[in-house]
Amino acid sequence: MSGWVRIAGLGPGDAALVTPEVSDALAKATDVVGYIPYVARVAERAGLTLHASDNRVEIDRSQHALQMAAEGKRVVVVSSGDPGVFAMASAVFEAVENGPVVWRDLEISVLPGITAMLAASARAGAPLGHDFCTINLSDNLKPWGLIEKRLRLAAQADFAMAFYNPRSKSRPEGFVKTLEILREECEPERLILFARAVSTPDEALNISTLGEATPEMADMRTMVIVGSSRTRIIERQGPPILYTPRFTPE
Ligand code: SAH
């Protein structure tokens, strides 16, 4: 049988949010490749080999997957959320572009998943219901100056903003600076959602304002969504609803 690579998104955590297409690929796979906590979400079974590796070895992992597919194996490369959002799909294609020409003839496909931004938004209401943008706040793969420029311009353009990788132990200062920049560009009442570990047993949602938000409200399991100037809250019994109206007046 000829080999293939499917680059699959496992969704934000809950098994109910894995698409049937991804489950089908996992059922047919001979090998699964990915970062340790994501591979741990794949059920073991006879005939399936799990290859879990540390973070930051995305290109090695991609080359390994492509090499196995070239040998006839059926390989699923797993990411959390969607594989095209700050995840493995680009890493695999980078390996294809720079690898042996024969890799270009392999059957490679990307199977989408529910990205953290959409899972978080759905839990809170509809904060991304109007124009929005997404920024990865990690400066591991790009200069901090670029992040700062994008933050300022997005705030000036009045986009709602969804932030991935907001704050890690190795770069705690980045999110401090992010809040400072946003406070320069937006009013203190601006709504900000901290959605942690959405769709897992550790899930916690916190709706705050730019004036009251503190850096400790975010960590690497948190999605941060900053509303636009139009984003509002509906108070009610139980958790409030955060949403952005679809209509913006002149
Ligand atoms: N490909 C993934 C994103 C990888 S970057 C996706 O599409 O979701 C990792 C970042 O995603 C984390 O730092 C966090 O900001 C966010 N994230 C991933 N899973 C999450 C979850 N269940 N709840 C909240 N944020 C999550």
XYZ file of N, CA and C and ligand atoms in Angstrom:
776
model
N 0.848 -1.205 0.000
C 0.000 0.000 0.000
C 0.884 1.255 0.000
N 0.466 2.306 -0.736
C 1.332 3.480 -0.778
C 1.094 4.372 0.443
N 2.128 5.066 0.800
C 2.072 5.856 2.025
C 1.425 7.205 1.822
N 1.107 7.842 2.920
C 0.586 9.205 2.878
C 0.896 9.937 4.180
N 0.732 11.258 4.120
C 0.823 12.087 5.331
C -0.464 12.890 5.443
N -1.113 12.804 6.588
C -2.261 13.678 6.874
C -1.864 14.548 8.069
N -1.991 15.835 7.893
C -1.614 16.775 8.957
C -2.923 17.195 9.618
N -3.124 16.705 10.845
C -4.474 16.758 11.421
C -4.542 17.636 12.671
N -5.679 18.296 12.836
C -5.941 19.091 14.037
C -6.816 18.309 15.000
N -6.386 18.253 16.275
C -7.131 17.479 17.278
C -8.149 18.324 18.033
N -8.293 19.608 17.650
C -9.240 20.470 18.356
C -8.670 20.930 19.690
N -9.472 21.673 20.477
C -8.951 22.309 21.685
C -8.770 21.377 22.879
N -9.331 20.177 22.841
C -9.142 19.266 23.981
C -10.181 18.178 24.075
N -11.449 18.566 24.030
C -12.547 17.604 24.186
C -12.609 16.669 22.971
N -12.735 15.365 23.234
C -12.804 14.382 22.139
C -14.008 14.638 21.231
N -15.075 15.245 21.778
C -16.261 15.514 20.958
C -15.971 16.581 19.892
N -14.877 17.303 20.048
C -14.537 18.362 19.090
C -13.469 17.918 18.087
N -13.215 16.611 18.018
C -12.344 16.071 16.966
C -13.246 15.731 15.781
N -12.891 16.152 14.577
C -13.797 15.887 13.441
C -13.768 14.401 13.065
N -14.865 13.889 12.497
C -14.878 12.501 12.020
C -13.774 12.228 10.998
N -13.434 13.224 10.191
C -12.366 13.050 9.185
C -11.023 12.753 9.866
N -10.753 13.461 10.962
C -9.498 13.241 11.699
C -9.525 11.870 12.385
N -10.658 11.507 12.990
C -10.771 10.192 13.633
C -10.534 9.077 12.620
N -11.066 9.255 11.418
C -10.911 8.257 10.350
C -9.429 8.116 9.958
N -8.736 9.251 9.834
C -7.303 9.202 9.475
C -6.519 8.475 10.564
N -6.857 8.757 11.832
C -6.145 8.090 12.942
C -6.420 6.586 12.937
N -7.652 6.226 12.555
C -8.006 4.795 12.526
C -7.228 4.052 11.436
N -6.850 4.761 10.364
C -6.152 4.119 9.240
C -4.634 4.228 9.338
N -4.145 5.034 10.286
C -2.706 5.328 10.337
C -1.882 4.137 10.824
N -0.628 4.095 10.360
C 0.349 3.171 10.945
C 1.223 3.907 11.960
N 1.349 5.238 11.779
C 2.248 6.026 12.633
C 1.638 7.388 12.932
N 1.836 7.838 14.167
C 1.404 9.186 14.552
C 2.629 9.934 15.070
N 2.775 11.172 14.586
C 3.944 11.985 14.931
C 3.452 13.293 15.534
N 4.121 13.778 16.592
C 3.729 15.080 17.135
C 4.384 15.384 18.471
N 4.041 16.546 18.972
C 4.514 17.033 20.266
C 3.886 16.146 21.361
N 4.661 15.865 22.406
C 4.289 14.869 23.431
C 2.825 14.984 23.920
N 2.368 16.161 24.401
C 0.995 16.198 24.940
C -0.091 15.963 23.894
N 0.199 16.251 22.644
C -0.812 16.032 21.597
C -0.859 14.549 21.219
N 0.310 13.920 21.111
C 0.341 12.479 20.801
C -0.335 11.696 21.933
N -0.230 12.222 23.155
C -0.852 11.550 24.310
C -2.377 11.517 24.191
N -2.927 12.371 23.349
C -4.393 12.383 23.164
C -4.865 11.325 22.167
N -3.916 10.624 21.523
C -4.281 9.594 20.538
C -4.307 8.233 21.237
N -5.420 7.510 21.078
C -5.552 6.198 21.744
C -4.569 5.201 21.135
N -3.923 4.434 22.008
C -3.016 3.397 21.521
C -3.823 2.236 20.965
N -3.279 1.565 19.983
C -3.919 0.338 19.470
C -2.852 -0.484 18.755
N -3.165 -1.772 18.531
C -2.226 -2.648 17.826
C -2.038 -2.124 16.411
N -0.813 -2.136 15.926
C -0.534 -1.703 14.551
C -0.270 -0.223 14.421
N -0.365 0.503 15.528
C -0.115 1.958 15.476
C 1.106 2.286 16.325
N 2.070 2.970 15.725
C 3.259 3.398 16.474
C 3.160 4.897 16.735
N 3.301 5.265 18.020
C 3.245 6.685 18.392
C 4.669 7.234 18.518
N 4.956 8.342 17.833
C 6.281 8.974 17.897
C 6.106 10.355 18.518
N 6.311 10.447 19.827
C 6.136 11.732 20.511
C 7.492 12.414 20.631
N 7.547 13.700 20.288
C 8.809 14.428 20.414
C 8.585 15.748 21.125
N 9.692 16.324 21.560
C 9.649 17.577 22.306
C 9.253 18.717 21.361
N 8.848 19.824 21.947
C 8.536 21.004 21.152
C 9.807 21.525 20.480
N 9.676 22.428 19.548
C 10.800 23.090 18.890
C 11.610 22.169 17.989
N 11.086 20.989 17.666
C 11.796 20.143 16.697
C 10.854 19.887 15.519
N 10.101 20.930 15.175
C 9.048 20.759 14.161
C 9.591 20.270 12.814
N 10.746 20.788 12.425
C 11.258 20.395 11.103
C 11.772 18.955 11.133
N 12.472 18.552 12.198
C 12.923 17.151 12.331
C 11.723 16.210 12.289
N 10.693 16.589 13.031
C 9.477 15.780 13.122
C 8.813 15.663 11.741
N 8.797 16.765 11.011
C 8.202 16.771 9.676
C 8.988 15.876 8.733
N 10.314 15.987 8.795
C 11.163 15.168 7.913
C 10.955 13.686 8.224
N 10.839 13.386 9.499
C 10.611 12.004 9.920
C 9.288 11.484 9.336
N 8.244 12.307 9.423
C 6.927 11.910 8.896
C 7.000 11.679 7.390
N 7.651 12.602 6.685
C 7.735 12.489 5.217
C 8.557 11.266 4.820
N 9.631 11.019 5.560
C 10.487 9.860 5.283
C 9.687 8.565 5.460
N 8.916 8.490 6.531
C 8.121 7.269 6.776
C 7.073 7.082 5.681
N 6.435 8.197 5.245
C 5.433 8.086 4.169
C 6.095 7.612 2.878
N 7.316 8.099 2.617
C 8.047 7.673 1.409
C 8.348 6.172 1.464
N 8.427 5.624 2.674
C 8.670 4.178 2.845
C 7.360 3.377 2.827
N 6.231 4.053 2.624
C 4.953 3.344 2.487
C 4.067 3.396 3.713
N 4.486 4.139 4.745
C 3.652 4.196 5.963
C 2.548 5.250 5.831
N 1.508 5.053 6.640
C 0.390 6.005 6.663
C 0.538 6.830 7.939
N 0.941 8.077 7.740
C 1.397 8.885 8.871
C 0.442 10.041 9.149
N 0.018 10.166 10.403
C -0.751 11.353 10.805
C 0.152 12.223 11.676
N 0.311 13.469 11.261
C 1.043 14.457 12.057
C -0.008 15.238 12.829
N 0.070 15.207 14.161
C -0.992 15.854 14.950
C -0.558 17.205 15.521
N -1.515 18.131 15.534
C -1.386 19.418 16.235
C -2.617 19.558 17.105
N -2.569 20.453 18.071
C -3.815 20.781 18.771
C -4.569 21.787 17.904
N -5.836 21.973 18.179
C -6.619 22.959 17.432
C -6.628 22.649 15.948
N -6.244 23.633 15.153
C -6.135 23.466 13.706
C -4.650 23.389 13.335
N -4.273 22.476 12.418
C -2.849 22.313 12.113
C -2.269 23.456 11.284
N -3.154 24.296 10.719
C -2.676 25.421 9.921
C -2.508 26.696 10.732
N -2.874 26.662 12.015
C -2.804 27.869 12.848
C -1.650 27.719 13.840
N -0.537 28.388 13.554
C 0.663 28.354 14.416
C 1.017 26.914 14.785
N 1.085 26.051 13.773
C 1.220 24.626 14.076
C 1.952 23.883 12.960
N 1.723 22.573 12.863
C 2.588 21.703 12.068
C 2.429 21.799 10.551
N 1.313 22.285 10.026
C 1.139 22.226 8.567
C 2.240 23.018 7.852
N 2.517 24.219 8.314
C 3.569 25.011 7.671
C 4.933 24.347 7.827
N 5.166 23.722 8.973
C 6.460 23.051 9.200
C 6.647 21.899 8.213
N 5.580 21.131 7.963
C 5.689 20.015 7.009
C 5.970 20.558 5.603
N 5.276 21.623 5.225
C 5.487 22.154 3.875
C 6.873 22.787 3.730
N 7.384 23.349 4.809
C 8.754 23.876 4.777
C 9.741 22.729 4.531
N 9.479 21.595 5.182
C 10.347 20.426 4.981
C 10.226 19.898 3.550
N 9.005 19.954 2.981
C 8.809 19.507 1.592
C 9.582 20.429 0.647
N 9.454 21.733 0.878
C 10.102 22.706 -0.023
C 11.619 22.527 -0.032
N 12.183 22.230 1.127
C 13.638 22.133 1.242
C 14.160 20.703 1.178
N 13.271 19.730 0.997
C 13.678 18.327 1.045
C 13.886 17.717 -0.332
N 14.096 16.394 -0.392
C 14.288 15.705 -1.668
C 13.066 15.892 -2.579
N 13.306 16.024 -3.876
C 12.219 16.313 -4.823
C 11.120 15.248 -4.765
N 11.495 13.994 -4.474
C 10.490 12.908 -4.442
C 9.404 13.168 -3.394
N 9.701 13.932 -2.361
C 8.684 14.220 -1.338
C 7.507 15.009 -1.919
N 7.760 15.743 -3.009
C 6.672 16.546 -3.613
C 5.597 15.664 -4.235
N 5.931 14.407 -4.520
C 4.956 13.489 -5.130
C 4.168 12.705 -4.088
N 4.473 12.881 -2.829
C 3.745 12.160 -1.784
C 2.315 12.694 -1.666
N 1.427 11.816 -1.215
C 0.052 12.269 -0.950
C 0.056 12.947 0.428
N -0.124 14.258 0.414
C -0.106 15.021 1.675
C -1.393 15.830 1.753
N -2.099 15.742 2.871
C -3.288 16.584 3.003
C -3.377 17.157 4.413
N -4.115 18.246 4.513
C -4.306 18.938 5.794
C -5.760 18.745 6.216
N -5.956 18.232 7.423
C -7.316 17.997 7.933
C -7.600 19.040 9.014
N -8.520 19.967 8.761
C -8.708 21.066 9.708
C -9.269 20.613 11.048
N -9.068 21.471 12.041
C -9.600 21.218 13.379
C -10.167 22.506 13.938
N -10.815 22.407 15.081
C -11.368 23.613 15.719
C -10.249 24.308 16.469
N -9.911 25.479 15.985
C -8.797 26.211 16.599
C -9.222 26.851 17.924
N -8.258 27.054 18.824
C -8.533 27.545 20.176
C -9.321 28.856 20.168
N -9.000 29.724 19.222
C -9.677 31.015 19.124
C -11.192 30.843 18.956
N -11.591 29.886 18.125
C -13.020 29.690 17.866
C -13.691 28.966 19.031
N -12.971 28.052 19.661
C -13.531 27.365 20.826
C -13.740 28.370 21.960
N -12.762 29.250 22.170
C -12.850 30.251 23.246
C -13.971 31.238 22.959
N -14.021 31.690 21.721
C -15.048 32.652 21.326
C -16.450 32.066 21.536
N -16.626 30.811 21.152
C -17.939 30.169 21.289
C -18.352 30.057 22.750
N -17.392 29.755 23.626
C -17.716 29.635 25.050
C -18.209 30.949 25.643
N -17.611 32.074 25.175
C -17.932 33.366 25.778
C -19.143 34.022 25.132
N -19.487 33.640 23.910
C -20.576 34.285 23.177
C -20.179 34.409 21.721
N -19.909 35.655 21.287
C -19.492 35.872 19.893
C -18.596 37.107 19.773
N -17.472 37.134 20.526
C -16.615 38.328 20.466
C -15.966 38.540 19.099
N -15.897 37.485 18.271
C -15.281 37.624 16.951
C -16.340 37.745 15.855
N -17.514 38.256 16.228
C -18.625 38.331 15.280
C -18.477 39.403 14.221
N -17.523 40.333 14.401
C -17.250 41.347 13.389
C -15.785 41.178 12.980
N -15.178 42.153 12.307
C -13.800 41.973 11.818
C -12.823 41.760 12.976
N -11.899 40.831 12.782
C -10.915 40.560 13.835
C -9.595 40.123 13.218
N -8.567 40.086 14.028
C -7.284 39.559 13.570
C -6.699 38.667 14.658
N -5.691 37.910 14.276
C -5.074 36.945 15.174
C -3.581 37.198 15.218
N -3.023 37.241 16.406
C -1.575 37.453 16.545
C -1.010 36.411 17.492
N 0.076 35.786 17.091
C 0.827 34.904 17.974
C 1.799 35.793 18.757
N 1.634 35.854 20.071
C 2.461 36.784 20.859
C 3.849 36.239 21.176
N 4.152 35.025 20.728
C 5.496 34.500 20.977
C 6.497 35.128 20.009
N 7.623 35.578 20.547
C 8.658 36.105 19.654
C 9.765 35.071 19.423
N 9.436 33.797 19.567
C 10.419 32.745 19.251
C 10.774 32.737 17.767
N 9.798 33.007 16.918
C 10.008 32.850 15.468
C 9.897 34.169 14.703
N 9.831 35.285 15.419
C 9.776 36.600 14.753
C 10.232 37.658 15.748
N 10.679 38.824 15.235
C 11.152 39.859 16.157
C 10.016 40.504 16.947
N 10.301 40.903 18.185
C 9.291 41.540 19.026
C 8.755 42.820 18.369
N 9.624 43.558 17.683
C 9.203 44.822 17.053
C 8.039 44.629 16.096
N 8.018 43.503 15.410
C 6.928 43.220 14.463
C 5.612 42.987 15.209
N 5.698 42.295 16.335
C 4.498 42.048 17.150
C 3.931 43.389 17.614
N 4.834 44.258 18.095
C 4.409 45.557 18.614
C 3.727 46.386 17.514
N 4.317 46.369 16.327
C 3.735 47.120 15.203
C 2.342 46.584 14.866
N 2.219 45.270 14.809
C 0.918 44.680 14.458
C -0.132 44.967 15.531
N 0.288 44.923 16.811
C -0.644 45.229 17.902
C -1.184 46.651 17.766
N -0.267 47.587 17.562
C -0.688 48.998 17.483
C -1.614 49.233 16.303
N -1.224 48.703 15.137
C -2.026 48.966 13.935
C -3.387 48.269 14.025
N -3.407 47.071 14.602
C -4.689 46.355 14.741
C -5.602 47.110 15.698
N -5.025 47.644 16.778
C -5.831 48.414 17.736
C -6.345 49.689 17.071
N -5.484 50.344 16.298
C -5.910 51.583 15.628
C -6.999 51.307 14.587
N -6.939 50.140 13.965
C -7.948 49.778 12.959
C -9.226 49.243 13.618
N -9.219 49.191 14.933
C -10.367 48.740 15.730
C -10.801 47.309 15.418
N -9.825 46.435 15.185
C -10.114 45.005 15.102
C -10.315 44.447 16.511
N -11.197 43.442 16.657
C -11.070 42.565 17.822
C -9.799 41.755 17.570
N -9.142 41.294 18.645
C -7.854 40.605 18.476
C -7.830 39.321 19.286
N -7.365 38.256 18.674
C -7.223 36.974 19.371
C -5.738 36.656 19.481
N -5.262 36.466 20.705
C -3.837 36.224 20.929
C -3.566 34.774 21.312
N -2.706 34.133 20.537
C -2.197 32.798 20.880
C -0.867 32.958 21.613
N -0.492 31.953 22.395
C 0.791 31.934 23.120
C 1.042 33.254 23.862
N 0.101 33.703 24.690
C 0.232 35.047 25.255
C 1.381 35.217 26.247
N 1.648 34.190 27.048
C 2.622 34.419 28.130
C 3.231 33.093 28.550
N 4.549 32.979 28.431
C 5.209 31.742 28.867
C 6.193 32.083 29.986
N 6.633 31.061 30.685
C 7.580 31.278 31.788
C 8.888 31.859 31.273
N 9.273 31.490 30.044
C 10.564 31.951 29.527
C 10.516 33.381 28.980
N 9.306 33.914 28.730
C 9.224 35.302 28.243
C 8.015 35.999 28.886
N 8.076 36.179 30.217
C 6.938 36.786 30.925
C 6.744 38.263 30.584
N 7.802 38.938 30.111
C 7.713 40.386 29.887
C 6.873 40.755 28.656
N 6.738 39.830 27.709
C 6.022 40.132 26.461
C 4.576 40.534 26.694
N 3.901 39.833 27.595
C 2.486 40.141 27.804
C 2.312 41.417 28.640
N 3.298 41.702 29.482
C 3.299 42.985 30.213
C 3.336 44.125 29.193
N 4.238 43.995 28.222
C 4.362 45.035 27.180
C 3.100 45.090 26.312
N 2.527 43.936 26.042
C 1.302 43.901 25.227
C 0.200 44.734 25.889
N 0.014 44.519 27.191
C -1.033 45.280 27.894
C -0.710 46.776 27.890
N 0.567 47.114 28.038
C 0.948 48.541 28.016
C 0.609 49.180 26.669
N 0.946 48.491 25.599
C 0.675 49.022 24.252
C -0.829 49.190 24.049
N -1.592 48.179 24.463
C -3.047 48.256 24.267
C -3.642 49.398 25.088
N -3.073 49.623 26.282
C -3.597 50.731 27.106
C -3.278 52.082 26.479
N -2.190 52.145 25.712
C -1.900 53.400 25.008
C -2.872 53.628 23.865
N -3.361 52.543 23.268
C -4.173 52.659 22.049
C -5.682 52.588 22.301
N -6.089 51.997 23.420
C -7.528 51.756 23.645
C -7.959 52.338 24.994
N -9.268 52.485 25.171
C -9.815 53.020 26.422
C -9.791 51.931 27.508
N -9.756 52.350 28.811
C -9.634 51.369 29.896
C -10.829 50.428 30.017
N -11.981 50.829 29.485
C -13.177 49.977 29.585
C -13.178 48.851 28.550
N -12.193 48.839 27.666
C -12.176 47.836 26.592
C -12.217 46.413 27.171
N -13.135 45.604 26.673
C -13.328 44.257 27.227
C -12.237 43.299 26.759
N -11.831 42.428 27.658
C -10.780 41.456 27.348
C -11.124 40.115 27.999
N -11.088 39.081 27.188
C -11.454 37.733 27.650
C -10.193 36.893 27.833
N -10.116 36.224 28.980
C -9.064 35.234 29.223
C -9.767 33.877 29.274
N -9.524 33.047 28.287
C -10.190 31.741 28.223
C -9.116 30.668 28.345
N -9.115 29.994 29.496
C -8.039 29.039 29.771
C -8.513 27.594 29.596
N -7.685 26.807 28.914
C -7.917 25.360 28.791
C -9.349 25.033 28.362
N -9.802 25.742 27.359
C -11.182 25.584 26.891
C -11.442 24.134 26.469
N -12.577 23.625 26.866
C -13.073 22.272 26.555
C -12.271 21.167 27.239
N -11.542 21.525 28.285
C -10.869 20.507 29.110
C -11.419 20.617 30.543
N -11.105 19.657 31.426
C -11.596 19.760 32.814
C -11.068 20.994 33.546
N -9.990 21.604 33.062
C -9.413 22.796 33.717
C -9.978 24.104 33.184
N -10.995 24.042 32.352
C -11.494 25.264 31.700
C -11.854 26.365 32.706
N -11.433 27.601 32.394
C -11.808 28.759 33.217
C -11.907 29.984 32.323
N -13.037 30.694 32.427
C -13.229 31.913 31.633
C -13.268 33.124 32.549
N -12.614 34.195 32.129
C -12.593 35.410 32.926
C -12.737 36.599 31.981
N -13.812 37.372 32.152
C -13.983 38.571 31.325
C -13.590 39.772 32.165
N -12.621 40.559 31.665
C -12.111 41.698 32.414
C -12.112 42.917 31.485
N -11.457 43.979 31.934
C -11.278 45.160 31.073
C -9.792 45.461 31.001
N -9.407 46.241 30.001
C -7.981 46.583 29.867
C -7.473 47.296 31.112
N -8.341 48.110 31.710
C -7.949 48.841 32.909
C -7.659 47.928 34.088
N -8.349 46.799 34.163
C -8.212 45.921 35.326
C -7.404 44.661 35.076
N -7.104 44.373 33.806
C -6.396 43.126 33.489
C -4.974 43.154 34.040
N -4.501 42.003 34.516
C -3.112 41.880 34.961
C -2.443 40.766 34.155
N -1.117 40.839 34.019
C -0.418 39.843 33.197
C -0.665 38.416 33.680
N -0.823 38.228 35.004
C -0.984 36.869 35.560
C -2.282 36.202 35.111
N -3.175 36.966 34.513
C -4.440 36.355 34.062
C -4.214 35.431 32.860
N -3.046 35.524 32.220
C -2.779 34.679 31.045
C -1.608 33.756 31.298
N -1.673 32.569 30.710
C -0.514 31.681 30.669
C -0.527 30.970 29.321
N 0.288 29.931 29.170
C 0.391 29.301 27.850
C -0.815 28.434 27.501
N -1.721 28.243 28.445
C -2.938 27.486 28.114
C -4.119 28.432 27.906
N -3.817 29.729 27.804
C -4.885 30.736 27.719
C -4.959 31.356 26.331
N -6.180 31.547 25.872
C -6.466 32.330 24.671
C -6.936 33.684 25.175
N -6.348 34.754 24.675
C -6.770 36.094 25.077
C -7.495 36.732 23.897
N -8.708 37.220 24.147
C -9.440 37.913 23.078
C -9.768 39.323 23.560
N -9.218 40.313 22.855
C -9.494 41.716 23.161
C -10.607 42.163 22.230
N -11.646 42.732 22.797
C -12.768 43.178 21.971
C -12.406 44.396 21.146
N -13.249 44.723 20.168
C -13.142 46.006 19.472
C -13.862 47.037 20.336
N -13.894 48.281 19.877
C -14.600 49.309 20.667
C -16.101 49.026 20.714
N -16.587 48.148 19.827
C -18.026 47.836 19.769
C -18.398 46.617 20.617
N -17.430 45.876 21.088
C -17.723 44.644 21.833
C -18.398 44.990 23.158
N -19.394 44.221 23.517
C -20.166 44.532 24.721
C -20.512 43.253 25.491
N -21.127 43.466 26.642
C -21.414 42.346 27.518
C -22.911 42.354 27.868
N -23.509 41.190 27.902
C -24.899 41.079 28.362
C -24.854 40.427 29.740
N -25.231 41.170 30.767
C -25.261 40.612 32.121
C -26.536 39.803 32.298
N -26.469 38.732 33.031
C -27.636 37.877 33.288
C -27.296 36.991 34.469
N -28.261 36.190 34.916
C -27.966 35.160 35.930
C -26.940 34.221 35.316
N -25.900 33.865 36.031
C -24.895 32.971 35.441
C -23.882 33.753 34.637
N -23.050 33.076 33.863
C -21.972 33.765 33.164
C -22.504 34.772 32.147
N -21.893 35.958 32.058
C -22.347 36.955 31.093
C -22.011 36.526 29.659
N -22.660 37.192 28.712
C -22.393 36.914 27.290
C -21.553 38.059 26.735
N -20.476 37.701 26.076
C -19.592 38.693 25.443
C -19.818 38.604 23.942
N -20.148 39.730 23.314
C -20.340 39.642 21.855
C -20.023 40.959 21.172
N -19.747 40.851 19.881
C -19.495 42.027 19.052
C -20.614 42.097 18.018
N -21.360 43.203 17.988
C -22.454 43.292 17.019
C -21.934 43.232 15.584
N -22.771 42.769 14.680
C -22.354 42.658 13.284
C -22.374 44.001 12.580
N -23.111 44.951 13.143
C -23.311 46.252 12.484
C -22.393 47.310 13.103
N -21.681 48.039 12.270
C -20.905 49.201 12.734
C -21.438 50.439 12.004
N -21.870 51.457 12.744
C -22.416 52.649 12.076
C -21.319 53.486 11.430
N -21.702 54.417 10.583
C -20.757 55.347 9.920
C -19.910 56.075 10.961
N -2.799 25.002 16.495
C -3.365 25.456 17.751
C -2.583 26.609 18.352
C -1.179 26.271 18.778
S -0.404 27.593 19.630
C -4.823 25.856 17.542
O -5.255 25.977 16.386
O -5.538 26.044 18.524
C -0.760 27.173 21.332
C -1.655 28.235 21.954
O -3.010 27.983 21.590
C -1.668 28.252 23.472
O -0.586 28.990 24.008
C -3.000 28.934 23.770
O -2.899 30.338 23.568
C -3.874 28.373 22.640
N -4.662 27.206 23.055
C -4.530 25.949 22.607
N -5.470 25.139 23.163
C -6.210 25.929 23.975
C -7.349 25.692 24.822
N -7.921 24.479 24.933
N -7.845 26.734 25.520
C -7.312 27.973 25.408
N -6.239 28.252 24.611
C -5.695 27.240 23.922
